[in-house]
Amino acid sequence: MRKLELHWKILIGMVLGILFGFLMTIFEWGPEFVQDWINPFGSIFVKLLKLIAIPLILASLVKGISDLKDISKFRNIGLRTIAIYIGTTVVAITIGLLLVNVLQPGNGISEETIAQLTETYSNDSGVTSKLEEASRQKDSGPLQFMEDMVPDNAFNALGDNSAMLQVIFFTIFLGISMLLIGEKKAKPLKKFFDALNDVVLKMVDLIMLTAPIAVFALLANVVVSSGDPDILLALLKYAGVVVLGLLLMIVFYSLVVATFTRYNPWTFLQKISPAQLLAFSTSSSAATLPVTMERVEEHIGVDKEISSFVLPVGATINMDGTSLYQGVAAVFIAQALGFDLTFGGQLTIVLTALLASIGSAAVPGAGMVMLVIVLEAIGFPADKLAIGLALIFAVDRPLDMLRTVVNITGDACVSMMVAKSVGKTIKPKVKNWDDNLEEVK
């Protein structure tokens, strides 16, 4: 009997989780049962992925840089990566703005729906916390992101998953310093990181054995904790515009992969699908990062020298799906609340969403914080910010799940482009969790 591939197992787990979640909503005790007895399995899975994210970045990035032998190669990779990420983000925002201006979902929202959403969500802790975080970021200086990138304590940075840029900075600094002391002196440390990298990748394989069960638990909890169905239906047109834009971004990536790398786009999507499904379930690029790296290296054939830099950086600064959502959400809120948005204001959205995506945490809900910054940049009334967020808060979680899929797909696409441009594509070599089992028997 043919072994069922991982992405099919995860997909089955997702479908069963959604169906089970809807079934539990029928019973009064159902949601509490799911949150107490089902959701912990999903939470443990996400914690395990986050547990190995920083060790994986540290080991693979040091290994990648130390294997380069030439600092100029690293400079070329870095410049190409940043340039391509900026380009894809601008494309994403542009697609979002074009769709929302043509389809105008905000013009169909009634005064009654606005009042209902405002009453339900404007004082919600989720909305108020996003406003507070955005205010904190807005009050910081223009170069604060550069200051935040440099840690004052490497061990504190390595112990904080939200400090991804600090970890990347320290790791690059360490890798370059290893190159500068010469191969002979750096050899013991390089051996350590090579071994650590192999161990962490084996941990990824082991964790992925539980993925179908984990996504079942995560999706069941999402269903039972979703909001009022009537409110969700009222926002269906807005959500549809966002989803259409995200689908167009997947098409864009497929075309780029086919044109630039000469790789079959259907095969690309199939190979990356386990990471996409996990991104959908967890809503976190950071949690999905270990799986994204494993799929890109072992299944698509991107050399570790490229993936170990491009993917961690992408998880932090490349948020194409989130940036597209910024454009749609900002214009939708302006349309619904009668705020006059000029062409110049829409150009401001492009620039602000691009800048806001750099350094934004790769965690669930970060897009809402970015949205507040975008709205303030176009002069949206401060007293209506809470109302604006309340309009879209009900559907933010499912849209967050979808835009995270686009974010990690963009990361994988860019890693392939960079690898192709510097001649670092390799023959895929898939590793399984039990490859070395005979050695330990």
XYZ file of N, CA, C and O in Angstrom, residues 296-438:
572
model
N 12.128 23.505 1.793
C 12.880 24.202 0.743
C 14.227 23.528 0.484
O 14.647 23.366 -0.665
N 14.904 23.107 1.540
C 16.229 22.497 1.390
C 16.137 21.059 0.874
O 16.794 20.696 -0.103
N 15.319 20.233 1.550
C 15.332 18.801 1.275
C 14.407 18.384 0.131
O 14.640 17.355 -0.503
N 13.361 19.164 -0.123
C 12.369 18.747 -1.121
C 12.427 19.568 -2.414
O 12.053 19.068 -3.469
N 12.857 20.838 -2.320
C 12.921 21.680 -3.518
C 14.346 21.777 -4.055
O 14.558 21.859 -5.260
N 15.339 21.768 -3.160
C 16.720 21.779 -3.619
C 17.405 23.127 -3.567
O 18.233 23.432 -4.420
N 17.082 23.934 -2.551
C 17.783 25.199 -2.326
C 18.929 24.923 -1.356
O 18.722 24.336 -0.292
N 20.136 25.327 -1.735
C 21.303 25.091 -0.898
C 21.144 25.779 0.461
O 20.586 26.871 0.560
N 21.661 25.124 1.507
C 21.551 25.655 2.868
C 22.183 27.036 3.001
O 21.736 27.853 3.815
N 23.217 27.317 2.220
C 23.843 28.638 2.259
C 22.815 29.738 1.973
O 22.899 30.837 2.512
N 21.863 29.436 1.109
C 20.839 30.415 0.733
C 19.655 30.365 1.695
O 19.243 31.386 2.253
N 19.108 29.177 1.913
C 17.894 29.051 2.730
C 18.122 29.504 4.164
O 17.234 30.079 4.786
N 19.314 29.255 4.705
C 19.587 29.593 6.102
C 19.608 31.095 6.342
O 19.439 31.553 7.473
N 19.811 31.889 5.290
C 19.748 33.346 5.417
C 18.411 33.893 4.933
O 17.738 34.653 5.637
N 17.998 33.491 3.753
C 16.820 34.080 3.114
C 15.544 33.815 3.913
O 14.725 34.717 4.107
N 15.357 32.599 4.390
C 14.101 32.239 5.056
C 13.939 32.878 6.439
O 12.868 33.423 6.742
N 14.956 32.853 7.330
C 14.792 33.563 8.613
C 14.576 35.063 8.431
O 13.758 35.669 9.137
N 15.305 35.667 7.491
C 15.098 37.093 7.220
C 13.686 37.321 6.690
O 12.982 38.258 7.098
N 13.242 36.447 5.803
C 11.899 36.571 5.238
C 10.811 36.454 6.286
O 9.802 37.162 6.232
N 11.006 35.549 7.260
C 10.008 35.380 8.321
C 9.838 36.646 9.141
O 8.801 36.853 9.779
N 10.840 37.519 9.087
C 10.792 38.757 9.870
C 10.382 39.964 9.041
O 9.565 40.775 9.481
N 10.936 40.113 7.839
C 10.687 41.351 7.090
C 9.789 41.171 5.864
O 9.295 42.156 5.320
N 9.593 39.918 5.422
C 8.788 39.717 4.220
C 7.383 39.278 4.605
O 7.170 38.120 4.968
N 6.432 40.182 4.540
C 5.049 39.872 4.898
C 4.133 40.321 3.765
O 3.348 41.252 3.909
N 4.272 39.664 2.622
C 3.493 40.051 1.446
C 1.994 39.927 1.692
O 1.222 40.826 1.350
N 1.581 38.806 2.276
C 0.156 38.618 2.555
C -0.367 39.651 3.521
O -1.461 40.208 3.343
N 0.413 39.932 4.556
C 0.016 40.931 5.550
C -0.007 42.326 4.940
O -0.909 43.124 5.230
N 0.957 42.639 4.091
C 1.011 43.954 3.457
C -0.167 44.161 2.505
O -0.738 45.253 2.436
N -0.525 43.117 1.759
C -1.709 43.185 0.893
C -2.961 43.474 1.722
O -3.794 44.310 1.362
N -3.051 42.783 2.833
C -4.174 42.986 3.761
C -4.216 44.417 4.284
O -5.293 44.995 4.467
N -3.034 45.021 4.527
C -2.991 46.413 4.997
C -3.704 47.330 4.010
O -4.518 48.173 4.401
N -3.366 47.161 2.727
C -3.965 48.016 1.706
C -5.469 47.840 1.623
O -6.222 48.822 1.598
N -5.940 46.599 1.594
C -7.378 46.340 1.503
C -8.094 46.847 2.745
O -9.119 47.536 2.656
N -7.567 46.513 3.922
C -8.239 46.881 5.177
C -8.306 48.389 5.368
O -9.339 48.930 5.787
N -7.205 49.093 5.061
C -7.175 50.543 5.256
C -8.207 51.238 4.367
O -8.955 52.118 4.824
N -8.262 50.852 3.093
C -9.214 51.472 2.165
C -10.647 51.050 2.516
O -11.580 51.854 2.437
N -10.843 49.800 2.919
C -12.170 49.318 3.319
C -12.712 50.137 4.495
O -13.877 50.565 4.490
N -11.878 50.347 5.499
C -12.301 51.128 6.671
C -12.628 52.564 6.263
O -13.620 53.144 6.717
N -11.792 53.141 5.390
C -12.049 54.502 4.905
C -13.371 54.568 4.150
O -14.162 55.508 4.332
N -13.637 53.574 3.313
C -14.899 53.538 2.558
C -16.097 53.392 3.495
O -17.104 54.100 3.356
N -16.004 52.510 4.466
C -17.131 52.227 5.355
C -17.462 53.406 6.261
O -18.638 53.660 6.562
N -16.433 54.154 6.688
C -16.643 55.260 7.622
C -16.656 56.627 6.930
O -16.644 57.661 7.602
N -16.649 56.615 5.605
C -16.777 57.862 4.858
C -15.566 58.765 4.925
O -15.681 59.989 4.815
N -14.382 58.187 5.078
C -13.146 58.977 5.118
C -12.626 59.149 3.700
O -12.425 58.173 2.970
N -12.402 60.393 3.286
C -11.968 60.691 1.926
C -10.493 60.349 1.758
O -9.624 60.982 2.361
N -10.219 59.343 0.943
C -8.849 58.878 0.745
C -8.380 59.259 -0.653
O -8.909 58.780 -1.657
N -7.394 60.139 -0.731
C -6.881 60.624 -2.006
C -5.879 59.636 -2.611
O -5.461 58.672 -1.950
N -5.474 59.907 -3.857
C -4.462 59.075 -4.508
C -3.140 59.159 -3.740
O -2.441 58.151 -3.571
N -2.834 60.364 -3.261
C -1.618 60.537 -2.454
C -1.678 59.718 -1.176
O -0.666 59.156 -0.736
N -2.871 59.643 -0.591
C -3.052 58.834 0.611
C -2.803 57.365 0.337
O -2.245 56.644 1.174
N -3.210 56.912 -0.854
C -3.006 55.509 -1.199
C -1.530 55.214 -1.470
O -1.042 54.122 -1.166
N -0.809 56.179 -2.008
C 0.643 56.021 -2.160
C 1.309 55.950 -0.788
O 2.279 55.207 -0.593
N 0.765 56.725 0.158
C 1.272 56.684 1.531
C 1.061 55.300 2.134
O 1.908 54.797 2.886
N -0.065 54.678 1.804
C -0.337 53.313 2.286
C 0.741 52.352 1.786
O 1.245 51.517 2.537
N 1.100 52.474 0.500
C 2.130 51.599 -0.078
C 3.440 51.736 0.692
O 4.039 50.739 1.120
N 3.877 52.985 0.894
C 5.158 53.234 1.555
C 5.119 52.811 3.017
O 6.036 52.136 3.513
N 4.048 53.180 3.725
C 3.958 52.878 5.161
C 3.831 51.391 5.413
O 4.458 50.846 6.336
N 3.018 50.698 4.611
C 2.864 49.250 4.778
C 4.186 48.536 4.512
O 4.518 47.551 5.182
N 4.953 49.049 3.540
C 6.257 48.461 3.232
C 7.207 48.615 4.415
O 7.857 47.657 4.847
N 7.270 49.826 4.969
C 8.171 50.088 6.092
C 7.713 49.376 7.358
O 8.528 48.881 8.140
N 6.387 49.309 7.573
C 5.852 48.681 8.780
C 6.108 47.186 8.811
O 6.204 46.575 9.882
N 6.225 46.575 7.622
C 6.437 45.123 7.571
C 7.838 44.737 8.036
O 8.059 43.615 8.494
N 8.798 45.678 7.954
C 10.176 45.391 8.350
C 10.262 45.401 9.875
O 9.973 46.399 10.520
N 10.647 44.290 10.435
C 10.815 44.206 11.878
C 9.556 43.872 12.635
O 9.587 43.695 13.842
N 8.424 43.803 11.955
C 7.191 43.422 12.634
C 7.272 41.965 13.050
O 7.788 41.128 12.318
N 6.784 41.660 14.237
C 6.897 40.298 14.771
C 6.171 39.296 13.890
O 5.069 39.557 13.423
N 6.807 38.133 13.691
C 6.217 37.091 12.847
C 5.290 36.202 13.670
O 5.448 34.995 13.748
N 4.306 36.831 14.324
C 3.394 36.129 15.226
C 1.957 36.478 14.871
O 1.699 37.467 14.172
N 0.981 35.672 15.370
C -0.421 35.982 15.082
C -0.813 37.378 15.554
O -0.448 37.808 16.639
N -1.568 38.110 14.735
C -2.097 39.410 15.129
C -1.202 40.600 14.835
O -1.606 41.747 15.040
N 0.021 40.361 14.339
C 0.931 41.480 14.066
C 0.374 42.402 12.993
O 0.638 43.609 12.991
N -0.417 41.858 12.065
C -0.986 42.667 10.989
C -1.891 43.777 11.480
O -1.948 44.854 10.878
N -2.605 43.545 12.584
C -3.500 44.571 13.127
C -2.703 45.765 13.649
O -3.124 46.912 13.513
N -1.554 45.482 14.266
C -0.690 46.561 14.758
C -0.176 47.382 13.580
O -0.181 48.626 13.613
N 0.265 46.689 12.518
C 0.732 47.373 11.322
C -0.372 48.223 10.709
O -0.122 49.334 10.217
N -1.605 47.725 10.765
C -2.729 48.451 10.173
C -2.968 49.783 10.873
O -3.265 50.795 10.218
N -2.848 49.801 12.189
C -3.025 51.048 12.938
C -1.995 52.080 12.490
O -2.306 53.262 12.291
N -0.748 51.640 12.319
C 0.319 52.535 11.868
C -0.002 53.093 10.482
O 0.184 54.286 10.203
N -0.523 52.237 9.593
C -0.897 52.659 8.240
C -2.039 53.673 8.290
O -2.001 54.710 7.606
N -3.050 53.416 9.087
C -4.201 54.327 9.195
C -3.786 55.694 9.742
O -4.258 56.734 9.267
N -2.907 55.692 10.723
C -2.444 56.968 11.280
C -1.617 57.740 10.260
O -1.649 58.974 10.226
N -0.884 57.024 9.406
C -0.048 57.677 8.390
C -0.876 58.413 7.349
O -0.429 59.416 6.778
N -2.110 57.935 7.084
C -2.953 58.602 6.076
C -3.880 59.643 6.711
O -4.761 60.182 6.046
N -3.668 59.919 8.005
C -4.447 60.951 8.670
C -5.824 60.520 9.125
O -6.721 61.359 9.303
N -6.031 59.229 9.327
C -7.330 58.736 9.785
C -7.588 59.257 11.195
O -6.685 59.245 12.039
N -8.801 59.743 11.490
C -9.095 60.333 12.809
C -8.778 59.370 13.954
O -9.210 58.209 13.933
N -8.039 59.862 14.942
C -7.612 59.012 16.060
C -8.795 58.475 16.859
O -8.755 57.353 17.370
N -9.874 59.282 16.947
C -11.023 58.847 17.741
C -11.837 57.752 17.046
O -12.739 57.165 17.653
N -11.529 57.483 15.775
C -12.250 56.437 15.040
C -11.394 55.189 14.784
O -11.844 54.261 14.122
N -10.169 55.173 15.319
C -9.288 54.034 15.092
C -9.870 52.746 15.675
O -9.844 51.690 15.039
N -10.405 52.858 16.898
C -10.981 51.674 17.544
C -12.182 51.157 16.747
O -12.373 49.944 16.603
N -12.980 52.082 16.204
C -14.140 51.684 15.389
C -13.658 50.995 14.110
O -14.206 49.977 13.681
N -12.594 51.558 13.500
C -12.042 50.975 12.276
C -11.553 49.550 12.492
O -11.846 48.662 11.691
N -10.835 49.332 13.603
C -10.366 47.979 13.894
C -11.526 47.048 14.228
O -11.514 45.867 13.862
N -12.530 47.585 14.918
C -13.697 46.771 15.269
C -14.417 46.260 14.028
O -14.979 45.160 14.035
N -14.381 47.047 12.942
C -15.050 46.640 11.704
C -14.492 45.337 11.144
O -15.217 44.537 10.551
N -13.193 45.117 11.322
C -12.562 43.958 10.684
C -12.094 42.908 11.685
O -11.592 41.858 11.296
N -12.273 43.184 12.977
C -11.724 42.296 14.009
C -12.339 40.899 13.946
O -11.667 39.898 14.180
N -13.630 40.823 13.621
C -14.338 39.535 13.636
C -13.736 38.528 12.660
O -13.731 37.327 12.930
N -13.248 39.029 11.522
C -12.705 38.106 10.512
C -11.182 38.148 10.446
O -10.585 37.591 9.529
N -10.554 38.794 11.430
C -9.100 38.937 11.363
C -8.380 37.601 11.511
O -7.404 37.338 10.813
N -8.857 36.737 12.407
C -8.152 35.473 12.640
C -8.142 34.581 11.397
O -7.069 34.114 10.983
N -9.300 34.297 10.766
C -9.224 33.469 9.553
C -8.401 34.107 8.439
O -7.679 33.412 7.708
N -8.471 35.446 8.310
C -7.661 36.119 7.287
C -6.182 36.082 7.658
O -5.311 35.999 6.779
N -5.884 36.137 8.962
C -4.505 36.035 9.426
C -3.922 34.678 9.048
O -2.767 34.565 8.628
N -4.736 33.636 9.164
C -4.300 32.288 8.795
C -3.947 32.224 7.312
O -2.919 31.654 6.921
N -4.784 32.845 6.493
C -4.567 32.811 5.042
C -3.373 33.667 4.623
O -2.593 33.274 3.754
N -3.234 34.840 5.220
C -2.120 35.697 4.801
C -0.776 35.143 5.276
O 0.260 35.414 4.650
N -0.779 34.352 6.359
C 0.462 33.700 6.778
C 0.896 32.668 5.746
O 2.089 32.482 5.495
N -0.066 31.996 5.120
C 0.238 31.057 4.033
C 0.963 31.785 2.911
O 1.978 31.303 2.376
N 0.461 32.960 2.542
C 1.087 33.748 1.478
C 2.474 34.224 1.908
O 3.426 34.210 1.114
N 2.608 34.624 3.164
C 3.912 35.087 3.660
C 4.992 34.019 3.486
O 6.076 34.286 2.969
N 4.705 32.789 3.921
C 5.748 31.757 3.862
C 5.948 31.241 2.434
O 7.046 30.815 2.081
N 4.890 31.326 1.604
C 5.052 30.958 0.191
C 5.977 31.948 -0.500
O 6.829 31.569 -1.317
N 5.833 33.233 -0.160
C 6.724 34.262 -0.689
C 8.163 34.037 -0.261
O 9.101 34.197 -1.066
N 8.362 33.647 1.006
C 9.715 33.352 1.488
C 10.358 32.234 0.672
O 11.517 32.325 0.262
N 9.584 31.164 0.442
C 10.105 30.021 -0.313
C 10.422 30.410 -1.753
O 11.456 30.012 -2.313
N 9.534 31.207 -2.360
C 9.723 31.660 -3.736
C 11.003 32.492 -3.870
O 11.813 32.271 -4.780
N 11.208 33.416 -2.940
C 12.394 34.280 -2.994
C 13.665 33.471 -2.770
O 14.695 33.724 -3.412
N 13.608 32.480 -1.876
C 14.798 31.649 -1.651
C 15.190 30.912 -2.931
O 16.382 30.761 -3.234
N 14.203 30.477 -3.703
C 14.487 29.807 -4.982
C 15.080 30.784 -5.990
O 16.012 30.442 -6.732
N 14.552 32.006 -6.019
C 15.068 33.014 -6.947
C 16.517 33.369 -6.646
O 17.358 33.452 -7.546
N 16.815 33.573 -5.351
C 18.177 33.930 -4.951
C 19.128 32.768 -5.248
O 20.231 32.967 -5.778
N 18.686 31.548 -4.919
C 19.526 30.373 -5.171
C 19.826 30.226 -6.661
O 20.967 29.931 -7.052
N 18.825 30.431 -7.491
C 19.017 30.331 -8.940
C 19.971 31.401 -9.449
O 20.836 31.134 -10.303
N 19.853 32.614 -8.899
C 20.658 33.732 -9.385
C 22.135 33.603 -9.032
O 22.993 34.170 -9.704
N 22.441 32.864 -7.948
C 23.851 32.703 -7.556
C 24.345 31.270 -7.771
O 25.425 30.897 -7.305
N 23.547 30.455 -8.480
C 23.959 29.095 -8.804
C 24.039 28.167 -7.610
O 24.962 27.343 -7.509
N 23.087 28.288 -6.702
C 23.104 27.477 -5.490
C 21.889 26.558 -5.383
O 21.379 26.312 -4.288
N 21.425 26.051 -6.506
C 20.375 25.038 -6.474
C 21.035 23.656 -6.469
O 22.041 23.445 -7.157
N 20.493 22.745 -5.687
C 21.082 21.418 -5.544
C 20.021 20.349 -5.795
O 18.824 20.653 -5.869
N 20.465 19.118 -5.924
C 19.521 18.009 -6.081
C 18.877 17.719 -4.735
O 19.575 17.514 -3.729
N 17.541 17.721 -4.661
C 16.869 17.480 -3.379
C 17.232 16.112 -2.796
O 17.324 15.120 -3.533
N 17.435 16.098 -1.481
C 17.728 14.845 -0.783
C 16.866 14.803 0.476
O 17.164 15.463 1.467
N 15.786 14.031 0.400
C 14.819 13.983 1.504
C 15.357 13.107 2.627
O 15.831 11.982 2.395
N 15.286 13.629 3.863
C 15.684 12.878 5.047
C 14.443 12.536 5.861
O 13.542 13.353 6.001
N 14.434 11.323 6.416
C 13.325 10.876 7.245
C 13.778 10.731 8.690
O 14.982 10.624 8.976
N 12.832 10.695 9.604
C 13.170 10.666 11.029
C 13.920 9.390 11.417
O 14.710 9.384 12.368
N 13.726 8.299 10.666
C 14.326 7.017 11.046
C 15.518 6.628 10.161
O 15.908 5.463 10.112
N 16.126 7.606 9.479
C 17.234 7.302 8.563
C 18.419 6.623 9.260
O 19.094 5.788 8.682
N 18.707 7.022 10.486
C 19.895 6.509 11.196
C 19.525 5.567 12.332
O 20.286 5.370 13.256
N 18.329 4.984 12.230
C 17.819 4.160 13.319
C 18.688 2.923 13.540
O 18.874 2.469 14.671
N 19.266 2.362 12.464
C 20.079 1.158 12.592
C 21.317 1.397 13.451
O 21.797 0.507 14.152
